[in-house]
Amino acid sequence: NKPTAIIATDDLLALGVQEALNKLNMYNISIVGFNNIPMSEYQNVPLSSVDINAEKLGFHATKLIINKLEDRDMEKNSYIIDTKLIERKSIQKIKIQE
């Protein structure tokens, strides 16, 4: 069975995969990256991406580091940051032949 989708660890890697698949004339594989960088939406086939809410992630990470450096008791040392899938043209329904 051939893969129908690739999920890359970030958008730059996903864009590289997308370019390699295009060179191989493989157009029936969905691709998703992470970080939702601006470049993702301006490709020939705009890249679908998970927006990780980097600003909020950075805010909480900085808060944890400052508290640690100042030896403050941390009542909360983990956070759940909402993410969002930004669907673009790199995700497609693929008919699987049996």
Coordinates of C-alpha atoms in Angstrom, one line a residue:
N1 CA 0.0 0.0 0.0
K2 CA 1.3 3.4 -1.0
P3 CA 1.1 6.3 1.5
T4 CA -1.7 8.8 0.9
A5 CA -0.5 11.5 3.3
I6 CA 2.6 12.9 4.9
I7 CA 2.7 15.0 8.1
A8 CA 5.9 16.9 8.4
T9 CA 7.3 18.3 11.7
D10 CA 7.3 21.9 10.2
D11 CA 6.3 23.8 7.2
L12 CA 9.7 24.1 5.7
L13 CA 10.2 20.4 5.7
A14 CA 6.7 19.9 4.3
L15 CA 7.5 22.4 1.5
G16 CA 10.6 20.4 0.6
V17 CA 8.6 17.2 0.5
Q18 CA 6.0 18.9 -1.7
E19 CA 8.8 20.0 -4.1
A20 CA 10.3 16.5 -4.2
L21 CA 7.0 14.8 -4.8
N22 CA 6.3 17.3 -7.7
K23 CA 9.6 16.4 -9.3
L24 CA 8.6 12.8 -9.1
N25 CA 5.2 13.6 -10.6
M26 CA 3.5 12.3 -7.5
Y27 CA 0.4 14.5 -7.0
N28 CA -1.9 12.2 -5.1
I29 CA -0.4 12.5 -1.6
S30 CA -1.7 15.0 0.9
I31 CA 0.8 17.0 2.8
V32 CA 0.5 18.9 6.1
G33 CA 3.1 20.9 8.0
F34 CA 3.3 22.7 11.4
N35 CA 3.8 26.4 12.2
N36 CA 1.6 28.0 9.5
I37 CA 4.5 30.2 8.1
P38 CA 3.3 32.9 5.7
M39 CA 5.2 31.2 2.8
S40 CA 2.8 28.2 3.1
E41 CA -0.1 29.9 1.6
Y42 CA 1.8 31.4 -1.4
Q43 CA 2.9 28.1 -3.1
N44 CA 1.6 26.7 -6.4
V45 CA -0.3 24.3 -4.2
P46 CA -0.9 26.2 -0.9
L47 CA 0.3 24.0 2.0
S48 CA -2.1 23.0 4.7
S49 CA -0.6 23.6 8.1
V50 CA -1.2 23.4 11.8
D51 CA -1.1 26.8 13.4
I52 CA 0.6 26.2 16.8
N53 CA -0.3 29.7 18.2
A54 CA 3.4 30.5 18.6
E55 CA 2.8 33.8 20.3
K56 CA 0.9 32.2 23.2
L57 CA 3.3 29.3 23.3
G58 CA 6.2 31.8 23.6
F59 CA 4.4 33.8 26.3
H60 CA 3.9 30.8 28.5
A61 CA 7.4 29.4 27.9
T62 CA 8.9 32.8 28.9
K63 CA 6.7 32.9 32.0
L64 CA 7.9 29.5 33.1
I65 CA 11.6 30.4 32.5
I66 CA 11.3 33.6 34.4
N67 CA 9.6 31.9 37.3
K68 CA 12.3 29.2 37.4
L69 CA 15.1 31.8 37.2
E70 CA 13.6 33.7 40.1
D71 CA 13.0 30.6 42.2
R72 CA 9.3 31.2 42.4
D73 CA 7.0 28.4 43.3
M74 CA 5.2 27.4 40.1
E75 CA 1.6 26.4 40.8
K76 CA 1.3 25.6 37.1
N77 CA 4.1 24.2 35.1
S78 CA 2.3 23.0 32.0
Y79 CA -0.2 24.6 29.6
I80 CA -2.4 23.4 26.9
I81 CA -2.2 25.7 23.8
D82 CA -5.0 25.6 21.3
T83 CA -3.9 24.7 17.8
K84 CA -5.8 25.0 14.5
L85 CA -5.6 23.1 11.2
I86 CA -5.4 25.6 8.3
E87 CA -6.8 23.6 5.4
R88 CA -5.4 24.6 2.0
K89 CA -5.0 22.8 -1.3
S90 CA -2.4 20.3 -0.2
I91 CA -5.0 18.2 1.5
Q92 CA -7.2 16.2 -0.9
K93 CA -9.6 13.2 -0.9
I94 CA -7.8 10.3 -2.4
K95 CA -9.7 7.4 -3.9
I96 CA -8.0 4.2 -2.8
Q97 CA -8.3 1.3 -5.2
E98 CA -8.9 -2.1 -3.7

